[in-house]
Amino acid sequence: MASSHTVLMRLVASAYSIAQKAGAIVRRVIAEGDLGIVQKTSATDLQTKADRLVQVSICSSLSRKFPKLTIIGEEDLPSGEVDPELIEDGQWEEVLKQPCPSQYRTIKEEDLVVWVDPLDGTKEYTEGLLDNVTVLIGIAYEGKAIAGIINQPYYNYEAGPDALLGRTIWGVLGLGAFGFQLKEAPVGKHIITTTRSHSNKLVTDCISAMNPDDVLRVGGAGNKIIQLIEGKASAYVFASPGCKKWDTCAPEVILHAVGGKLTDIHGNALQYDKDVKHMNSAGVLATLRNYDYYASRVPESVKSALIP
Ligand code: AMP
Ligand code: MG
Ligand code: MG
């Protein structure tokens, strides 16, 4: 029998369950004690066993259920049989209780592009900064990020043994974002969140020009967007290449679904078509409120160094 739910909502419901399984894999790899760290392009560009297993888990689980999707993930997929233990077949019923926004009701599977970051904040994961880590599944249609799922496997890990470990945040444009308490950053203060592992002179020049009251240096694009929606930071500023489309797709949706804005450092919207360049070459600027203040402060010297 054909499902009464739209393709988009079924995909989001499945991706929610798949992201939860991914979070469990991320925790299991730490518990087993062998991270299997590999250097990719540099000493700050790492991959662990968790990145590899979660990449397989998410991509295989999604493509079994939705074979016509275009899926673009950060890590290479090994050839050969997939361990059945890595496949998640569930769908989160709470998602299916929500209505699909009318503009997305006729979307077909083959029209969607899914951007997967199996583990965002790998450098911090290897250093034990566990709540910096997220799993990101972003969904794009006609080049625009429209739905996203963020699992934070170690949410609450310092809150004591009785606290529930891990959470999943999800959202769809035109519907809203769920799984967290929206809070604005202190009014009148400029609290900037930025990279801790990939800084350089452009990054610091741009932040200085914004007269920050405080600068939070933390790992992960997903983690920094969570700081914006939970009122811990007022702007995410990263004036450098390095961040990729799989880093920004899901976080951008969550932020946009609650009225925020994410662009490159010039103010251009990011594009998520399947053929787009993976690198966000012109950096990232994101806020929940007060975007124009931060955009107006980006120095011309920084802009001219970052070509989209
Ligand atoms: P960060 O804010 O440093 O945690 O970076 C956010 C995301 O962008 C992470 O997935 C990083 O791996 C990625 N990223 C940022 N800069 C670089 C870089 N220079 N080399 C590799 N990955 C980077
Ligand atoms: Mg990442
Ligand atoms: Mg990653």
Tab-separated table of C-alpha atoms and ligand atoms in Angstrom:
chain	number	residue	atom	x	y	z
A	1	MET	CA	0.000	0.000	0.000
A	2	ALA	CA	1.331	3.446	-0.871
A	3	SER	CA	2.240	5.576	2.151
A	4	SER	CA	0.020	8.585	2.857
A	5	HIS	CA	3.124	10.557	3.844
A	6	THR	CA	5.165	12.610	1.403
A	7	VAL	CA	8.607	11.507	0.249
A	8	LEU	CA	10.211	14.406	2.117
A	9	MET	CA	8.591	13.611	5.469
A	10	ARG	CA	9.324	9.884	5.116
A	11	LEU	CA	12.928	10.730	4.335
A	12	VAL	CA	13.220	13.035	7.353
A	13	ALA	CA	11.588	10.417	9.613
A	14	SER	CA	14.025	7.762	8.385
A	15	ALA	CA	17.020	10.099	8.595
A	16	TYR	CA	16.063	10.863	12.219
A	17	SER	CA	16.271	7.158	13.146
A	18	ILE	CA	19.436	6.713	11.080
A	19	ALA	CA	21.064	9.697	12.837
A	20	GLN	CA	20.187	8.163	16.204
A	21	LYS	CA	21.870	4.924	15.244
A	22	ALA	CA	24.851	6.964	14.037
A	23	GLY	CA	25.071	8.589	17.468
A	24	ALA	CA	25.107	5.153	19.094
A	25	ILE	CA	27.973	4.073	16.797
A	26	VAL	CA	29.953	7.220	17.700
A	27	ARG	CA	29.572	6.345	21.408
A	28	ARG	CA	30.389	2.682	20.848
A	29	VAL	CA	33.700	3.440	19.112
A	30	ILE	CA	34.808	5.553	22.093
A	31	ALA	CA	33.671	2.864	24.536
A	32	GLU	CA	35.675	0.234	22.655
A	33	GLY	CA	38.767	2.411	23.016
A	34	ASP	CA	40.304	2.172	19.530
A	35	LEU	CA	39.622	5.323	17.499
A	36	GLY	CA	41.642	4.201	14.443
A	37	ILE	CA	42.766	7.731	13.607
A	38	VAL	CA	43.910	8.453	10.023
A	39	GLN	CA	45.235	11.793	8.724
A	40	LYS	CA	43.521	13.032	5.567
A	41	THR	CA	44.883	16.285	4.064
A	42	SER	CA	46.687	17.584	7.183
A	43	ALA	CA	47.264	17.040	10.909
A	44	THR	CA	44.012	18.860	11.688
A	45	ASP	CA	41.993	17.000	9.028
A	46	LEU	CA	41.383	13.595	10.608
A	47	GLN	CA	39.219	10.544	10.142
A	48	THR	CA	38.398	7.915	12.782
A	49	LYS	CA	36.760	4.511	12.770
A	50	ALA	CA	33.558	6.295	13.819
A	51	ASP	CA	33.644	8.571	10.736
A	52	ARG	CA	34.057	5.487	8.534
A	53	LEU	CA	31.401	3.287	10.162
A	54	VAL	CA	28.835	6.071	10.362
A	55	GLN	CA	29.399	7.033	6.718
A	56	VAL	CA	28.568	3.442	5.716
A	57	SER	CA	25.648	3.247	8.133
A	58	ILE	CA	23.956	6.447	6.967
A	59	CYS	CA	24.558	6.088	3.235
A	60	SER	CA	23.623	2.386	3.075
A	61	SER	CA	20.529	2.794	5.237
A	62	LEU	CA	19.287	5.746	3.195
A	63	SER	CA	19.981	4.240	-0.214
A	64	ARG	CA	18.244	0.943	0.627
A	65	LYS	CA	15.028	2.774	1.408
A	66	PHE	CA	15.383	5.628	-1.066
A	67	PRO	CA	17.395	4.233	-3.994
A	68	LYS	CA	16.871	7.265	-6.248
A	69	LEU	CA	18.363	9.834	-3.858
A	70	THR	CA	21.652	11.554	-4.620
A	71	ILE	CA	23.753	11.122	-1.472
A	72	ILE	CA	27.020	13.016	-1.018
A	73	GLY	CA	29.029	12.153	2.095
A	74	GLU	CA	32.313	13.398	3.480
A	75	GLU	CA	34.138	10.049	3.630
A	76	ASP	CA	34.846	7.500	0.885
A	77	LEU	CA	32.621	4.426	0.905
A	78	PRO	CA	34.452	1.080	0.899
A	79	SER	CA	33.363	-1.449	-1.692
A	80	GLY	CA	31.967	-4.821	-0.651
A	81	GLU	CA	29.311	-6.158	1.668
A	82	VAL	CA	27.822	-3.899	4.335
A	83	ASP	CA	27.629	-5.292	7.878
A	84	PRO	CA	23.851	-5.707	8.482
A	85	GLU	CA	24.433	-4.372	12.013
A	86	LEU	CA	25.040	-0.959	10.452
A	87	ILE	CA	21.664	-0.762	8.708
A	88	GLU	CA	18.830	1.195	10.341
A	89	ASP	CA	15.354	0.622	8.964
A	90	GLY	CA	13.206	2.581	11.426
A	91	GLN	CA	11.399	5.881	11.003
A	92	TRP	CA	10.677	8.329	13.815
A	93	GLU	CA	6.905	8.546	14.166
A	94	GLU	CA	6.932	12.043	15.737
A	95	VAL	CA	8.195	13.399	12.425
A	96	LEU	CA	5.343	11.769	10.519
A	97	LYS	CA	2.774	13.443	12.788
A	98	GLN	CA	3.816	16.822	11.361
A	99	PRO	CA	2.362	18.138	8.089
A	100	CYS	CA	4.598	18.467	5.040
A	101	PRO	CA	4.815	22.138	3.983
A	102	SER	CA	2.630	22.499	0.871
A	103	GLN	CA	5.475	23.631	-1.394
A	104	TYR	CA	7.274	20.301	-0.799
A	105	ARG	CA	4.367	17.876	-1.190
A	106	THR	CA	5.081	16.880	-4.776
A	107	ILE	CA	8.861	16.464	-4.452
A	108	LYS	CA	10.093	13.158	-5.874
A	109	GLU	CA	12.912	11.071	-4.444
A	110	GLU	CA	15.141	11.684	-7.460
A	111	ASP	CA	14.836	15.475	-6.949
A	112	LEU	CA	16.540	15.388	-3.532
A	113	VAL	CA	20.222	15.673	-2.663
A	114	VAL	CA	21.379	14.511	0.785
A	115	TRP	CA	24.586	15.914	2.281
A	116	VAL	CA	26.107	13.694	4.983
A	117	ASP	CA	28.764	14.565	7.537
A	118	PRO	CA	29.007	11.297	9.495
A	119	LEU	CA	30.976	12.947	12.281
A	120	ASP	CA	31.437	16.708	12.488
A	121	GLY	CA	34.147	17.809	14.901
A	122	THR	CA	36.482	14.839	14.408
A	123	LYS	CA	39.532	16.691	15.747
A	124	GLU	CA	37.667	17.444	18.974
A	125	TYR	CA	36.341	13.853	19.148
A	126	THR	CA	39.943	12.605	19.192
A	127	GLU	CA	40.724	15.063	22.006
A	128	GLY	CA	37.803	14.069	24.229
A	129	LEU	CA	35.758	17.248	23.679
A	130	LEU	CA	32.798	14.995	23.121
A	131	ASP	CA	29.891	17.429	23.142
A	132	ASN	CA	31.467	19.279	20.186
A	133	VAL	CA	30.632	16.284	18.008
A	134	THR	CA	27.525	16.016	15.812
A	135	VAL	CA	26.203	13.811	13.007
A	136	LEU	CA	24.753	15.887	10.165
A	137	ILE	CA	22.206	14.867	7.516
A	138	GLY	CA	21.081	17.761	5.313
A	139	ILE	CA	18.457	17.553	2.558
A	140	ALA	CA	18.418	19.897	-0.440
A	141	TYR	CA	15.901	20.553	-3.225
A	142	GLU	CA	16.546	22.754	-6.257
A	143	GLY	CA	19.867	23.808	-4.733
A	144	LYS	CA	18.359	24.945	-1.446
A	145	ALA	CA	18.797	23.323	1.988
A	146	ILE	CA	15.225	22.485	3.070
A	147	ALA	CA	15.422	19.831	5.800
A	148	GLY	CA	18.041	18.769	8.295
A	149	ILE	CA	18.822	16.408	11.128
A	150	ILE	CA	21.553	16.904	13.748
A	151	ASN	CA	22.364	14.179	16.257
A	152	GLN	CA	24.583	15.211	19.173
A	153	PRO	CA	25.759	11.856	20.596
A	154	TYR	CA	27.277	13.234	23.786
A	155	TYR	CA	24.724	15.889	24.691
A	156	ASN	CA	24.498	15.828	28.517
A	157	TYR	CA	27.668	13.801	28.976
A	158	GLU	CA	28.858	16.030	31.802
A	159	ALA	CA	25.429	16.277	33.443
A	160	GLY	CA	25.784	13.187	35.624
A	161	PRO	CA	24.942	9.505	35.316
A	162	ASP	CA	21.156	10.021	35.441
A	163	ALA	CA	21.032	12.454	32.524
A	164	LEU	CA	19.822	11.094	29.195
A	165	LEU	CA	22.814	10.952	26.844
A	166	GLY	CA	22.488	12.293	23.295
A	167	ARG	CA	19.746	14.111	21.397
A	168	THR	CA	18.431	14.669	17.901
A	169	ILE	CA	17.427	18.055	16.530
A	170	TRP	CA	15.507	18.210	13.251
A	171	GLY	CA	13.790	20.778	11.100
A	172	VAL	CA	12.078	21.521	7.813
A	173	LEU	CA	11.788	24.988	6.266
A	174	GLY	CA	8.232	26.249	6.590
A	175	LEU	CA	7.505	23.803	9.426
A	176	GLY	CA	10.003	24.639	12.173
A	177	ALA	CA	12.803	23.014	14.154
A	178	PHE	CA	12.389	20.594	17.042
A	179	GLY	CA	14.361	18.811	19.752
A	180	PHE	CA	15.788	21.817	21.623
A	181	GLN	CA	14.667	24.948	23.487
A	182	LEU	CA	15.097	28.086	21.364
A	183	LYS	CA	16.898	30.849	23.278
A	184	GLU	CA	18.362	34.158	22.148
A	185	ALA	CA	21.878	35.285	23.096
A	186	PRO	CA	22.171	38.192	25.579
A	187	VAL	CA	20.913	41.385	23.913
A	188	GLY	CA	23.590	43.990	23.163
A	189	LYS	CA	26.508	41.579	23.540
A	190	HIS	CA	28.602	40.318	20.633
A	191	ILE	CA	29.494	36.747	21.495
A	192	ILE	CA	31.240	35.105	18.555
A	193	THR	CA	31.680	31.372	18.128
A	194	THR	CA	34.393	30.173	15.778
A	195	THR	CA	36.833	27.364	14.994
A	196	ARG	CA	39.335	26.082	17.552
A	197	SER	CA	41.266	23.769	15.205
A	198	HIS	CA	41.314	25.650	11.869
A	199	SER	CA	42.081	29.263	12.696
A	200	ASN	CA	44.283	31.641	10.684
A	201	LYS	CA	44.870	35.373	10.273
A	202	LEU	CA	41.783	35.949	8.120
A	203	VAL	CA	39.604	34.288	10.764
A	204	THR	CA	41.016	36.401	13.592
A	205	ASP	CA	41.071	39.667	11.558
A	206	CYS	CA	37.395	39.256	10.748
A	207	ILE	CA	36.429	38.545	14.361
A	208	SER	CA	38.447	41.506	15.721
A	209	ALA	CA	36.622	43.862	13.347
A	210	MET	CA	33.330	42.817	14.959
A	211	ASN	CA	34.255	44.158	18.426
A	212	PRO	CA	33.441	40.932	20.234
A	213	ASP	CA	32.624	40.906	23.940
A	214	ASP	CA	33.597	37.240	23.966
A	215	VAL	CA	34.992	34.673	21.516
A	216	LEU	CA	34.128	31.000	21.972
A	217	ARG	CA	36.514	28.655	20.163
A	218	VAL	CA	34.790	25.308	19.778
A	219	GLY	CA	34.781	22.438	17.304
A	220	GLY	CA	32.186	21.534	14.699
A	221	ALA	CA	29.835	23.454	12.418
A	222	GLY	CA	26.820	21.621	13.880
A	223	ASN	CA	27.936	22.452	17.408
A	224	LYS	CA	28.312	26.152	16.596
A	225	ILE	CA	24.803	26.374	15.135
A	226	ILE	CA	23.492	24.705	18.304
A	227	GLN	CA	25.235	27.463	20.283
A	228	LEU	CA	23.345	30.072	18.224
A	229	ILE	CA	19.898	28.529	18.681
A	230	GLU	CA	20.454	27.947	22.397
A	231	GLY	CA	21.596	31.524	23.090
A	232	LYS	CA	25.229	30.783	23.934
A	233	ALA	CA	26.615	32.772	20.995
A	234	SER	CA	25.292	35.592	18.826
A	235	ALA	CA	27.285	34.900	15.637
A	236	TYR	CA	29.211	32.058	14.000
A	237	VAL	CA	32.074	33.614	12.066
A	238	PHE	CA	34.515	31.591	9.954
A	239	ALA	CA	36.295	33.761	7.375
A	240	SER	CA	38.247	30.985	5.691
A	241	PRO	CA	37.835	28.129	3.248
A	242	GLY	CA	37.754	24.692	4.912
A	243	CYS	CA	34.127	24.106	5.789
A	244	LYS	CA	32.222	21.983	3.217
A	245	LYS	CA	28.621	21.647	2.040
A	246	TRP	CA	28.028	18.633	4.326
A	247	ASP	CA	29.066	20.813	7.297
A	248	THR	CA	26.553	23.557	6.588
A	249	CYS	CA	23.519	21.904	4.940
A	250	ALA	CA	21.710	20.459	7.987
A	251	PRO	CA	22.790	23.227	10.430
A	252	GLU	CA	21.651	25.920	7.977
A	253	VAL	CA	18.157	24.427	7.818
A	254	ILE	CA	17.780	24.312	11.604
A	255	LEU	CA	18.892	27.952	11.850
A	256	HIS	CA	16.696	29.145	8.960
A	257	ALA	CA	13.673	27.239	10.287
A	258	VAL	CA	13.750	29.405	13.430
A	259	GLY	CA	14.331	32.708	11.602
A	260	GLY	CA	18.151	32.885	11.538
A	261	LYS	CA	20.463	33.391	8.580
A	262	LEU	CA	23.553	31.577	7.270
A	263	THR	CA	25.554	32.800	4.258
A	264	ASP	CA	29.137	33.008	3.075
A	265	ILE	CA	31.196	35.929	4.324
A	266	HIS	CA	29.983	38.112	1.400
A	267	GLY	CA	26.320	37.517	2.260
A	268	ASN	CA	25.655	35.011	-0.558
A	269	ALA	CA	23.300	32.088	0.084
A	270	LEU	CA	24.993	28.672	-0.125
A	271	GLN	CA	23.974	26.316	-2.950
A	272	TYR	CA	23.498	22.574	-2.488
A	273	ASP	CA	22.904	21.160	-6.010
A	274	LYS	CA	24.564	17.814	-6.618
A	275	ASP	CA	27.158	19.313	-8.960
A	276	VAL	CA	28.191	22.202	-6.708
A	277	LYS	CA	31.768	22.552	-5.439
A	278	HIS	CA	32.020	20.921	-1.998
A	279	MET	CA	34.147	23.615	-0.370
A	280	ASN	CA	32.510	26.714	1.122
A	281	SER	CA	35.429	28.769	-0.235
A	282	ALA	CA	34.105	32.099	0.999
A	283	GLY	CA	33.606	31.038	4.609
A	284	VAL	CA	30.540	31.102	6.826
A	285	LEU	CA	28.629	33.877	8.599
A	286	ALA	CA	25.572	32.861	10.633
A	287	THR	CA	23.340	34.455	13.250
A	288	LEU	CA	19.958	33.890	14.844
A	289	ARG	CA	19.343	37.680	15.078
A	290	ASN	CA	21.246	40.838	14.156
A	291	TYR	CA	22.832	39.425	10.977
A	292	ASP	CA	23.281	42.885	9.426
A	293	TYR	CA	25.580	44.101	12.201
A	294	TYR	CA	28.052	41.259	11.653
A	295	ALA	CA	27.824	41.403	7.843
A	296	SER	CA	28.529	45.150	7.906
A	297	ARG	CA	31.703	44.577	9.937
A	298	VAL	CA	33.440	42.105	7.618
A	299	PRO	CA	36.596	43.954	6.464
A	300	GLU	CA	37.084	44.532	2.707
A	301	SER	CA	40.530	42.920	2.999
A	302	VAL	CA	38.884	39.723	4.268
A	303	LYS	CA	36.230	39.811	1.545
A	304	SER	CA	38.770	40.242	-1.218
A	305	ALA	CA	40.794	37.282	0.096
A	306	LEU	CA	37.792	34.926	0.012
A	307	ILE	CA	36.567	34.230	-3.502
A	308	PRO	CA	33.213	32.341	-3.645
B	1	AMP	P1	35.699	23.780	12.839
B	1	AMP	O1	34.933	25.011	13.136
B	1	AMP	O2	37.185	23.982	12.801
B	1	AMP	O3	35.312	22.637	13.688
B	1	AMP	O4	35.313	23.394	11.337
B	1	AMP	C1	33.983	23.100	10.950
B	1	AMP	C2	34.005	22.020	9.888
B	1	AMP	O5	34.777	22.450	8.785
B	1	AMP	C3	34.646	20.717	10.375
B	1	AMP	O6	34.047	19.635	9.738
B	1	AMP	C4	36.073	20.840	9.908
B	1	AMP	O7	36.651	19.595	9.675
B	1	AMP	C5	35.897	21.605	8.589
B	1	AMP	N1	37.088	22.448	8.353
B	1	AMP	C6	37.221	23.760	8.609
B	1	AMP	N2	38.452	24.194	8.259
B	1	AMP	C7	39.096	23.127	7.766
B	1	AMP	C8	40.408	22.919	7.238
B	1	AMP	N3	41.283	23.928	7.136
B	1	AMP	N4	40.741	21.679	6.841
B	1	AMP	C9	39.844	20.665	6.924
B	1	AMP	N5	38.606	20.796	7.419
B	1	AMP	C10	38.225	22.008	7.832
B	2	MG	MG	32.407	18.457	9.522
B	3	MG	MG	33.165	14.961	9.332
